[in-house]
PDB file of C-alpha atoms in Angstrom:
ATOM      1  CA  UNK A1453      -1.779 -25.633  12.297  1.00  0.00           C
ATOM      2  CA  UNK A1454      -1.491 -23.497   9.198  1.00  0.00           C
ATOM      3  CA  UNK A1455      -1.034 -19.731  10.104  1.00  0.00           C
ATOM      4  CA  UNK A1456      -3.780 -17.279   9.937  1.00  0.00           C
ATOM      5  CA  UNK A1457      -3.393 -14.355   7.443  1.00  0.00           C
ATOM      6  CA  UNK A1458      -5.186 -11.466   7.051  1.00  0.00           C
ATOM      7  CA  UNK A1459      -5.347  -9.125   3.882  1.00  0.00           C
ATOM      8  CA  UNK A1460      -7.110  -5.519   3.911  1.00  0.00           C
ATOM      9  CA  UNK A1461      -8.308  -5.533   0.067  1.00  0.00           C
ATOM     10  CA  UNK A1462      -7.574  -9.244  -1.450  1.00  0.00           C
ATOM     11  CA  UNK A1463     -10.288  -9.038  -3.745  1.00  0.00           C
ATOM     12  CA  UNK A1464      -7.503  -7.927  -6.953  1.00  0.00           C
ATOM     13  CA  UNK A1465      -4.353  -6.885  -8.207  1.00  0.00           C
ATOM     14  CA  UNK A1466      -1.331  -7.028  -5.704  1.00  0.00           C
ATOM     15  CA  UNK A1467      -3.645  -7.989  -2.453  1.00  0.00           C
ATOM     16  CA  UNK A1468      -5.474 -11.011  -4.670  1.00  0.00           C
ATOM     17  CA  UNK A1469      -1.815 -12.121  -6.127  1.00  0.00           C
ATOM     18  CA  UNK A1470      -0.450 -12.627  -2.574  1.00  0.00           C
ATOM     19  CA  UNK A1471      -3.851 -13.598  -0.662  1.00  0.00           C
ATOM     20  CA  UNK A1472      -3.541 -16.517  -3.980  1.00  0.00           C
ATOM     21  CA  UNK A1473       0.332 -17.579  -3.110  1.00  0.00           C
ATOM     22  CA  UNK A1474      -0.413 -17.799   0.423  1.00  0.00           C
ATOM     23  CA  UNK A1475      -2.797 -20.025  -0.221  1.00  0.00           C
ATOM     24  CA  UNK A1476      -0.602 -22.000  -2.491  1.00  0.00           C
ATOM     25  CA  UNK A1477       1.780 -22.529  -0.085  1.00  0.00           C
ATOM     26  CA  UNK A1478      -0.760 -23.818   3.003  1.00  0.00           C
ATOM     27  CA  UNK A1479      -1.426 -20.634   4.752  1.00  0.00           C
ATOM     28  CA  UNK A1480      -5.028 -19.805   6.326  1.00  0.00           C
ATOM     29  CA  UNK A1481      -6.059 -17.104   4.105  1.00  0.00           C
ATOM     30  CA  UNK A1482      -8.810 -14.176   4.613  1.00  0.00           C
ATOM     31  CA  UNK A1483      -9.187 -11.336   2.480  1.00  0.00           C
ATOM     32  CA  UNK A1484     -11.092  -8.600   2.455  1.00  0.00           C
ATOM     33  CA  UNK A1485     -13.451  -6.148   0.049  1.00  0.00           C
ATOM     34  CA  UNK A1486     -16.086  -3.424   0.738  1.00  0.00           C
ATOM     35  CA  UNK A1487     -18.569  -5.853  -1.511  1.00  0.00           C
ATOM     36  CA  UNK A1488     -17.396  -9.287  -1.263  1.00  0.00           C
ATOM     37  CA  UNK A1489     -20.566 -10.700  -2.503  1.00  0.00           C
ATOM     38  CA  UNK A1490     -19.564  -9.099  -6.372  1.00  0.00           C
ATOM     39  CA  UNK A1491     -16.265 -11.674  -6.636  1.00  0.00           C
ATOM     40  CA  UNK A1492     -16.646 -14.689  -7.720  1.00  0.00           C
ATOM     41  CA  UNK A1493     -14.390 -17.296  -7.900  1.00  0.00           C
ATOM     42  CA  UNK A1494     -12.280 -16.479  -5.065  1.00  0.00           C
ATOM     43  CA  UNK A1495      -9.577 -19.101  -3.742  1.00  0.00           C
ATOM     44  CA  UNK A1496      -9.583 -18.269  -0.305  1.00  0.00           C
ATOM     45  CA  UNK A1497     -12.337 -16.348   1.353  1.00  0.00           C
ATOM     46  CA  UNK A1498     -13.718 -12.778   1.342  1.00  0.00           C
ATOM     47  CA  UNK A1499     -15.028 -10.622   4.275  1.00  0.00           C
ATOM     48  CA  UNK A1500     -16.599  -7.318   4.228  1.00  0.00           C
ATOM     49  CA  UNK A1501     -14.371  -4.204   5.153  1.00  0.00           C
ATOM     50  CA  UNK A1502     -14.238  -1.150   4.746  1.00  0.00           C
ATOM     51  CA  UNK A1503     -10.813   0.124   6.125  1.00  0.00           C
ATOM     52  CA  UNK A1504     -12.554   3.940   6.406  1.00  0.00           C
ATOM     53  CA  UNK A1505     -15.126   2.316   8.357  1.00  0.00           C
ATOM     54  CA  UNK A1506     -13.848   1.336  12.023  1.00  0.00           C
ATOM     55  CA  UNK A1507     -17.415  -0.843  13.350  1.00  0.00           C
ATOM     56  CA  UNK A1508     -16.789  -3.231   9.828  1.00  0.00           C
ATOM     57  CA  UNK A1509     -12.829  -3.014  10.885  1.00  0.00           C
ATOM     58  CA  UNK A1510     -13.944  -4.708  14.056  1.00  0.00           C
ATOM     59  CA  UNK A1511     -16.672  -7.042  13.063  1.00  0.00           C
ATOM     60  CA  UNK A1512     -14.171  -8.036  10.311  1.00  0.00           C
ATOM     61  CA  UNK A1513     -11.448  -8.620  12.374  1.00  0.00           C
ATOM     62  CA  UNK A1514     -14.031 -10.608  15.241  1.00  0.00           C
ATOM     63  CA  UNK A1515     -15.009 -12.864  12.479  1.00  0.00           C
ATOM     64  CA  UNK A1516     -11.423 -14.653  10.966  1.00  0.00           C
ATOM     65  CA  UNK A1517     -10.907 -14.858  15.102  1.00  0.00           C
ATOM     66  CA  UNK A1518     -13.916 -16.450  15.726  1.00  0.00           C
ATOM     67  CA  UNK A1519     -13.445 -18.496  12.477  1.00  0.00           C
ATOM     68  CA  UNK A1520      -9.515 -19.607  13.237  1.00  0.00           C
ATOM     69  CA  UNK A1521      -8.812 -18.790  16.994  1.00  0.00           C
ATOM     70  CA  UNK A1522      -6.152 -16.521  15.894  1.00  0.00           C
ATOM     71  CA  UNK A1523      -4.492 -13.906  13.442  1.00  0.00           C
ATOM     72  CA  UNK A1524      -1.030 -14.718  12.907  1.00  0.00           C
ATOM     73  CA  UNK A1525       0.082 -12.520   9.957  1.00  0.00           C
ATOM     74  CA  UNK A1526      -2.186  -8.912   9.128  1.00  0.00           C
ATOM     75  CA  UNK A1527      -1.101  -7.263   5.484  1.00  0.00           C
ATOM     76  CA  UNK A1528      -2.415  -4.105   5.329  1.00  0.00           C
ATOM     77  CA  UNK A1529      -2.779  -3.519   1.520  1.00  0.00           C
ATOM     78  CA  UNK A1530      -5.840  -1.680   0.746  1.00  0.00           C
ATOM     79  CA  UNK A1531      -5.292   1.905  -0.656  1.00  0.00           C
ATOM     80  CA  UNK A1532      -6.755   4.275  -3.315  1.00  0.00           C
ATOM     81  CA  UNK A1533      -4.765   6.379  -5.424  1.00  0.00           C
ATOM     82  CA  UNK A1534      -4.964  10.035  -6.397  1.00  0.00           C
ATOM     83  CA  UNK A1535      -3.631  12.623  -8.975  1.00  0.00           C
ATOM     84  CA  UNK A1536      -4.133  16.172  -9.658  1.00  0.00           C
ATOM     85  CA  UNK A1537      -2.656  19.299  -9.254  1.00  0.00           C
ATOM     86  CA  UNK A1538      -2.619  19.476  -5.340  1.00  0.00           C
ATOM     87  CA  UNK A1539      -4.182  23.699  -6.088  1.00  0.00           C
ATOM     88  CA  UNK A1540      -7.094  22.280  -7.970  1.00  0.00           C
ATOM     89  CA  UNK A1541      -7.687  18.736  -5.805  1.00  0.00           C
ATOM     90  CA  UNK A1542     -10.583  18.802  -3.665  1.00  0.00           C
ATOM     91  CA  UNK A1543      -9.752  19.016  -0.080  1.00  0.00           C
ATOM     92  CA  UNK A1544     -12.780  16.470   0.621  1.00  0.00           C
ATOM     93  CA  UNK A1545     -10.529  14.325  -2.009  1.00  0.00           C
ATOM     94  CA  UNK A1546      -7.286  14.507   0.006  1.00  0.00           C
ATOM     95  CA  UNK A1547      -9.254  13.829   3.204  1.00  0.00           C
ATOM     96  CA  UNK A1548     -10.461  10.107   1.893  1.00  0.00           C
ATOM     97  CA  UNK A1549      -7.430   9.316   0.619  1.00  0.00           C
ATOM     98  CA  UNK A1550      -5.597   9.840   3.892  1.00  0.00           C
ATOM     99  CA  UNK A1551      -8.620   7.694   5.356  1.00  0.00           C
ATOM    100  CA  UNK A1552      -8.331   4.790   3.235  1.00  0.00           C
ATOM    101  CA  UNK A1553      -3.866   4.973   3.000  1.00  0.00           C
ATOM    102  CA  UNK A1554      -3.267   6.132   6.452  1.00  0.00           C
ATOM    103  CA  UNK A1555      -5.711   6.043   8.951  1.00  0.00           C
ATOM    104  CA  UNK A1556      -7.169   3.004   7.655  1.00  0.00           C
ATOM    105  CA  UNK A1557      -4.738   0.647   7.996  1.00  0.00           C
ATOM    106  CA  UNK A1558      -3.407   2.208  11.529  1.00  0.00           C
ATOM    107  CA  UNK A1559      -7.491   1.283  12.294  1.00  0.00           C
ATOM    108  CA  UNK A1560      -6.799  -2.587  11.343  1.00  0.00           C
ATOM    109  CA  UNK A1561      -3.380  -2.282  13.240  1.00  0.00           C
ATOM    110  CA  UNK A1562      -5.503  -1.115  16.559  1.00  0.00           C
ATOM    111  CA  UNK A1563      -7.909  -3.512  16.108  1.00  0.00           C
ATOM    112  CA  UNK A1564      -5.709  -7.185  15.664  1.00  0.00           C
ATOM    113  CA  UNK A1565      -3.121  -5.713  17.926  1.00  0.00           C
ATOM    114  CA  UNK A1566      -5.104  -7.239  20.942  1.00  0.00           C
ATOM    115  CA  UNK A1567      -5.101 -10.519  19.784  1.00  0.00           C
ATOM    116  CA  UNK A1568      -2.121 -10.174  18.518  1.00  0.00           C
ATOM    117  CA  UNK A1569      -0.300  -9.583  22.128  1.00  0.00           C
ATOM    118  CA  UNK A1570      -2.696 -12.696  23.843  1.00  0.00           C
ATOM    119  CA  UNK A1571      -0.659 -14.702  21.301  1.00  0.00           C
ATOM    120  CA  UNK A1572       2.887 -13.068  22.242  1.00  0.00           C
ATOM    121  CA  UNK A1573       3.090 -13.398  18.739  1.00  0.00           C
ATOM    122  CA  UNK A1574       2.055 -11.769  14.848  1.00  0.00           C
ATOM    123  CA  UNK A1575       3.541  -9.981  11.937  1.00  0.00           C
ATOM    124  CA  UNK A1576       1.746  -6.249  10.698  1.00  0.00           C
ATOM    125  CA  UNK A1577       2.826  -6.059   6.785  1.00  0.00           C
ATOM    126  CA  UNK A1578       1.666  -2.310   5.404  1.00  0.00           C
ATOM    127  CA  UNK A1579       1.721  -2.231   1.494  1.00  0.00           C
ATOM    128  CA  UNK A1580       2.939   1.605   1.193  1.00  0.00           C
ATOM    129  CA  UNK A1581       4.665   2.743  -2.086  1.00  0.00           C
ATOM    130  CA  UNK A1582       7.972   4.001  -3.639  1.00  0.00           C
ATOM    131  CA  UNK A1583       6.046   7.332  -3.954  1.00  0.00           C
ATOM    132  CA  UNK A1584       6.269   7.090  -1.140  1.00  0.00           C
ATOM    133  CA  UNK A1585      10.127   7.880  -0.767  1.00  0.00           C
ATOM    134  CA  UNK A1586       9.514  11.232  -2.693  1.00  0.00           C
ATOM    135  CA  UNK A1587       7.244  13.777  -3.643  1.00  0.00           C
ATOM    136  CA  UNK A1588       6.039  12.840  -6.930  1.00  0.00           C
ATOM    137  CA  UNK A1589       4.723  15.976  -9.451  1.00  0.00           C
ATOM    138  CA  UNK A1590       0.734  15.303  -9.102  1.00  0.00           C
ATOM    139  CA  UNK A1591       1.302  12.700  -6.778  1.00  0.00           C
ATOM    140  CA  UNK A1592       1.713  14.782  -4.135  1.00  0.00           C
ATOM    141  CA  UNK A1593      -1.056  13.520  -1.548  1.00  0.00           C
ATOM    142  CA  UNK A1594      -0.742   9.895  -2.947  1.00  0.00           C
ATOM    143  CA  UNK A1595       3.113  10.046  -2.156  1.00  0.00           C
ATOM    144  CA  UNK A1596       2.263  12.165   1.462  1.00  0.00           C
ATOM    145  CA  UNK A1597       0.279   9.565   2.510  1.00  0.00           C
ATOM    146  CA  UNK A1598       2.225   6.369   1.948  1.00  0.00           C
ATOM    147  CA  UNK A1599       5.394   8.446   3.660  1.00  0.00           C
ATOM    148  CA  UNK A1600       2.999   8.743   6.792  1.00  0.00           C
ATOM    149  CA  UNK A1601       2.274   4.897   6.870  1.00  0.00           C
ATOM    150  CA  UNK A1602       5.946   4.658   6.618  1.00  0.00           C
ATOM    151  CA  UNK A1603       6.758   6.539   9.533  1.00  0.00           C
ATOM    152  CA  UNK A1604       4.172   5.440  11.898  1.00  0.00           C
ATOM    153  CA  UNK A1605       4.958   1.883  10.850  1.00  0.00           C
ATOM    154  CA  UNK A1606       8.819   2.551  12.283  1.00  0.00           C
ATOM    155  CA  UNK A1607       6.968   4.291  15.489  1.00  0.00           C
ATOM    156  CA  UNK A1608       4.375   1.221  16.285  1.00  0.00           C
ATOM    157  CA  UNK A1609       7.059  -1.044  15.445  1.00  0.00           C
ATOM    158  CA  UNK A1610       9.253  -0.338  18.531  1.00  0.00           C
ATOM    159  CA  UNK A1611       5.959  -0.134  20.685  1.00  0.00           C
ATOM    160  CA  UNK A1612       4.874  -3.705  19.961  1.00  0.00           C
ATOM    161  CA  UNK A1613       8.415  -5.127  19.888  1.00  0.00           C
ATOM    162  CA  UNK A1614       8.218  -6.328  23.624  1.00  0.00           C
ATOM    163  CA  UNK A1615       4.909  -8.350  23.069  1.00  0.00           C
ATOM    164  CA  UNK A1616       6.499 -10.293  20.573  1.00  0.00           C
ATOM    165  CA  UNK A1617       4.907  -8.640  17.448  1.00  0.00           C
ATOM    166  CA  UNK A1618       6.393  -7.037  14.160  1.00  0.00           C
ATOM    167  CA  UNK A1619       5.430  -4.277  11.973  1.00  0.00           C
ATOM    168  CA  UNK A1620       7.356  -3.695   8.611  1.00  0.00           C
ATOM    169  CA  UNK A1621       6.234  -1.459   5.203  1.00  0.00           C
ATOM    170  CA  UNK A1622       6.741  -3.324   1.963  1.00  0.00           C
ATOM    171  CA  UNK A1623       7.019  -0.352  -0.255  1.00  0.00           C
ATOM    172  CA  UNK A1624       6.340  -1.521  -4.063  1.00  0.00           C
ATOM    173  CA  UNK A1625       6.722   0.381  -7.806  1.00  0.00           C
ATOM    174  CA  UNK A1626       4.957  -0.015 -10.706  1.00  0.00           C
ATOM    175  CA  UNK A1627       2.804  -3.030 -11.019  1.00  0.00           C
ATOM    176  CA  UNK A1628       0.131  -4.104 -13.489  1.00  0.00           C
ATOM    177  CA  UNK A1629      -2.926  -3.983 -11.872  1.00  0.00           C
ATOM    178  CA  UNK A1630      -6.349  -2.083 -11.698  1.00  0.00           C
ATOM    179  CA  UNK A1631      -5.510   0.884  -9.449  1.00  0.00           C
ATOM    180  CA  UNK A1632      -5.856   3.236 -12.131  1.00  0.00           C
ATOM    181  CA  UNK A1633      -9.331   2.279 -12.540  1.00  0.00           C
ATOM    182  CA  UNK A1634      -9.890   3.008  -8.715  1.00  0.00           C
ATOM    183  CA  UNK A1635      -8.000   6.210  -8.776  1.00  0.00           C
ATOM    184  CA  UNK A1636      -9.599   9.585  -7.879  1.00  0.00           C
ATOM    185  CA  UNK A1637      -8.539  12.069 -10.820  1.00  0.00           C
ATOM    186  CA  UNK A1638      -8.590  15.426 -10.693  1.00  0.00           C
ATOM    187  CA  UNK A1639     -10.507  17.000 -13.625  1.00  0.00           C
ATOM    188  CA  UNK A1640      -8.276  18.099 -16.245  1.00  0.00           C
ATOM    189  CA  UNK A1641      -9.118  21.980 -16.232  1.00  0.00           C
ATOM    190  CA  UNK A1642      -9.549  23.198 -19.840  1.00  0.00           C
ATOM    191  CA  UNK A1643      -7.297  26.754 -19.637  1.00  0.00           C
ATOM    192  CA  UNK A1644      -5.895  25.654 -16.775  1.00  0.00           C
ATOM    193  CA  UNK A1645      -2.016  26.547 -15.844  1.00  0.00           C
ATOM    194  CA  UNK A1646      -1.667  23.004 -15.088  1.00  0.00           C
ATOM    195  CA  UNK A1647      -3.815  21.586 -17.775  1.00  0.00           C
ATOM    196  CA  UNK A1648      -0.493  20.596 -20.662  1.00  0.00           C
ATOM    197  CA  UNK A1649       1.938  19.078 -17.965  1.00  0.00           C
ATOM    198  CA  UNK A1650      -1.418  17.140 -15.734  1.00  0.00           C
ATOM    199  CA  UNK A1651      -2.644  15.751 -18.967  1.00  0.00           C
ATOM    200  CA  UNK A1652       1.259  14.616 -19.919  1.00  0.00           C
ATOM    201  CA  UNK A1653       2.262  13.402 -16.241  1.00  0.00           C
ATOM    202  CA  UNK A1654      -1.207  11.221 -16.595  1.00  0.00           C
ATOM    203  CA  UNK A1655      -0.599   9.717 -20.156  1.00  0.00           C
ATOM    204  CA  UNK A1656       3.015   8.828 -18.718  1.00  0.00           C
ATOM    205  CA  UNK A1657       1.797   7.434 -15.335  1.00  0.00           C
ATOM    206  CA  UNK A1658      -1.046   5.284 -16.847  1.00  0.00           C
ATOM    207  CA  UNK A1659       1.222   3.946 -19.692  1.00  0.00           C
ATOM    208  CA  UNK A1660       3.875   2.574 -16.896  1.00  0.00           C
ATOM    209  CA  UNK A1661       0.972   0.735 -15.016  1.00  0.00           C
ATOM    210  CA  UNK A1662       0.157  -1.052 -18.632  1.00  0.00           C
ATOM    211  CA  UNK A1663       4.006  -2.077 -18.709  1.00  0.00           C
ATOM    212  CA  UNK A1664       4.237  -2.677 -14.795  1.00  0.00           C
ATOM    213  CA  UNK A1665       6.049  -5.446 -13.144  1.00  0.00           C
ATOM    214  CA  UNK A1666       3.733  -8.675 -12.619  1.00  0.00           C
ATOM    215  CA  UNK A1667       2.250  -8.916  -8.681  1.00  0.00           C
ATOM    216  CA  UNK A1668       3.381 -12.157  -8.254  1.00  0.00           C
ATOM    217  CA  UNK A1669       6.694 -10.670  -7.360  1.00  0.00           C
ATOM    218  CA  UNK A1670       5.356  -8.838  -4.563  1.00  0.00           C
ATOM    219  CA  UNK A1671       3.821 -12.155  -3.677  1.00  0.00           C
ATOM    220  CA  UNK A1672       7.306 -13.921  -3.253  1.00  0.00           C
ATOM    221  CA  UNK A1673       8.526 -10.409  -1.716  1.00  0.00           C
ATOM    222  CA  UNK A1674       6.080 -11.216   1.400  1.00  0.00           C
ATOM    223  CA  UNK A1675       6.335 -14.959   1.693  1.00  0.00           C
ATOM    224  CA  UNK A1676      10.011 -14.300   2.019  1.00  0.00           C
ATOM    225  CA  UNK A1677       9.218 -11.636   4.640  1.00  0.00           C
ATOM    226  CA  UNK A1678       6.487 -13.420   6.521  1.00  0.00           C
ATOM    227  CA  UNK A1679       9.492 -16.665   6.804  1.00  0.00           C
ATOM    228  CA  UNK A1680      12.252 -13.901   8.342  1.00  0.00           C
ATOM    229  CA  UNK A1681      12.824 -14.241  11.770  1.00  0.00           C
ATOM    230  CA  UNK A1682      13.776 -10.892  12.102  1.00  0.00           C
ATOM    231  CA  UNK A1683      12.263  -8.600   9.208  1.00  0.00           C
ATOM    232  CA  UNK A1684      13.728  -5.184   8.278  1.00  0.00           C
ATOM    233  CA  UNK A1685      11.613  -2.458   8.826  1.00  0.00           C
ATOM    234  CA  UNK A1686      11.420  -1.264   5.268  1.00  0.00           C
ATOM    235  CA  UNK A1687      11.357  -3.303   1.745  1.00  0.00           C
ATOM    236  CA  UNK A1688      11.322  -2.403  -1.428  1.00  0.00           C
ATOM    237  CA  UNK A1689      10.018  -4.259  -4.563  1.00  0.00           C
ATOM    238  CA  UNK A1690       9.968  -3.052  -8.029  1.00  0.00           C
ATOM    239  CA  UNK A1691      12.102  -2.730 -10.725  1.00  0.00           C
ATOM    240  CA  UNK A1692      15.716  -1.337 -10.236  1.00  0.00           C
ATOM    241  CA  UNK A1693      15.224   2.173 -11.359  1.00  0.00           C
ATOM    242  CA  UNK A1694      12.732   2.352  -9.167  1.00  0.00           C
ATOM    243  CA  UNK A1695      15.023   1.515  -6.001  1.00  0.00           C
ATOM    244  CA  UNK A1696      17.610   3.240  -7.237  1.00  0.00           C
ATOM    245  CA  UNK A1697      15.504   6.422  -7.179  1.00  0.00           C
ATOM    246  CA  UNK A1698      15.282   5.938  -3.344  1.00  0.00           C
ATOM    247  CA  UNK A1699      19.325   5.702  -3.208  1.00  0.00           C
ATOM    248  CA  UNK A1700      19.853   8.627  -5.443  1.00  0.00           C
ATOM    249  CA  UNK A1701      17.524  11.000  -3.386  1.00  0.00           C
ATOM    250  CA  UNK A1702      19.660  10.302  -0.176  1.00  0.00           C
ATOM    251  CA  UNK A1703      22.582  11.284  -2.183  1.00  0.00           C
ATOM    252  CA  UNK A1704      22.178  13.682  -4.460  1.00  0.00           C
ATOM    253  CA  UNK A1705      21.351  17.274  -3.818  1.00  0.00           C
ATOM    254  CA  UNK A1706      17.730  18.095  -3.175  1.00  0.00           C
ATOM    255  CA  UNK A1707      17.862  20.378  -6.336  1.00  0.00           C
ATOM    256  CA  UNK A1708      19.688  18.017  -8.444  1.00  0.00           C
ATOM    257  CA  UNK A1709      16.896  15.576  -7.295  1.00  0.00           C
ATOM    258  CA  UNK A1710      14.574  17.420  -8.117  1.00  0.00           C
ATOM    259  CA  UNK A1711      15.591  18.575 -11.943  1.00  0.00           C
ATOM    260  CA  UNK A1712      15.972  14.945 -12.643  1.00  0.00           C
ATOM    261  CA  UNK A1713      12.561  14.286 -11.691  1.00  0.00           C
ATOM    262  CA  UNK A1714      11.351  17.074 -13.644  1.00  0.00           C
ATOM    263  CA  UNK A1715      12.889  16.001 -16.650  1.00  0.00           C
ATOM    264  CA  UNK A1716      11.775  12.568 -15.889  1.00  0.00           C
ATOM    265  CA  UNK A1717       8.593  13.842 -16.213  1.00  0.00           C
ATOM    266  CA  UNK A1718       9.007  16.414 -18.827  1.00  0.00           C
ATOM    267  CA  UNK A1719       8.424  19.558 -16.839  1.00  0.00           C
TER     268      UNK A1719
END
């Protein structure tokens, strides 16, 4: 029997690209949108779920084990972005981000664990982010809470060890996709102190998404995961500078760090 995979926001971009290669390759897919009945076209199929929304969590997660008779493989991909100027983002703002990066996917983790541990058996996959690795000028809740997921995913790792399950982050850069589009942006503030170096930092971050690496490389990066016997805790996918970033801010001094990212960013 194929194994069962489940993927929090398979609808697009990276979670559609690896729901698509899975599928390719003879796994039991199941992905997931808040309004599955808008895509069309679809290779595998699409449940409702809303990852700030624990009752769909459950009736989602009910419904590929009533359908299958198992969950094998859980990637926990959906997320939102957000910019701004953390003085002038709305607190409301910060809140639903946290509830769709962070809270959300340790929801779907609660909820599949269960079946997970009847098995003795199943691999947790959280999509966080590179921004994750550092605080990022105007990225600052966006990076905060992808280095949460990262963290708890080391925690709940070594708590589900001993019923035979794993939990790893997959922490990618720039890719082309859609999550600009998605993105909650802070207004730019006409006469505001930040209003010069927001609108800059934005230009710059849209343009890289426009020139970002292709998802089917994230794709390969979790097939080659889910076929470890005994996956690392943390991955990284993305283009070398990116990586490198994360080596550099273990080495370098937090101040030297943090000049470079300021002229990175032209600050």
């Amino acid at each position: 029997m194929s194994k069962v995979v489940l993927i929090t926001g398979g609808s697009s971009g990276i979670g559609k690209a690896i729901g698509e290669f899975l599928f390719h390759k003879g796994f039991t897919v199941y992905g997931t949108s808040r309004n599955p009945e808008k895509i069309i076209n679809s290779l595998f199929p699409l449940i409702a779920l809303d990852v700030r929304n624990m009752e769909s969590i459950t009736t989602a997660v009910a419904k590929v084990i009533a359908l299958s008779g198992s969950i094998d493989i859980v990637i926990n991909n959906a997320g939102v972005g957000i910019t701004g100027p953390i003085e002038e983002t709305p607190t409301e703002e910060m809140k639903n981000n946290f509830d769709t990066n962070f809270f959300g996917p340790i929801e779907v983790m609660k909820a599949v664990l269960p079946q997970m541990r009847t098995q003795h058996s199943g691999l947790i996959i959280n999509i966080t982010s590179i921004a994750g690795y550092m605080g990022l000028p105007y990225r600052g809740i966006y990076s905060a809470s992808k280095a949460a997921l990262e963290m708890v995913t080391e925690a709940i790792n070594i708590e589900v060890k001993p019923f035979g399950i794993n939990v790893t982050n997959v922490a990618p850069g720039e890719f082309a996709t859609d999550i600009a589009s998605h993105r909650f942006h802070a207004p730019i503030i006409e006469g505001s102190a930040y209003e010069i170096p927001y609108k800059n930092t934005l230009n710059m971050m849209n343009n890289h998404l426009n020139t970002g690496d292709n998802p089917d490389d994230m794709a390969m990066a979790i097939y080659f995961i889910i076929q470890s016997k005994n996956p690392k805790i943390h991955y990284k996918v993305g283009a070398f500078m990116q990586k490198f970033s994360i080596v550099l801010k273990r080495i370098l001094p937090d101040k030297v760090y943090e000049k470079m990212l300021m002229n990175h960013y032209k600050l």
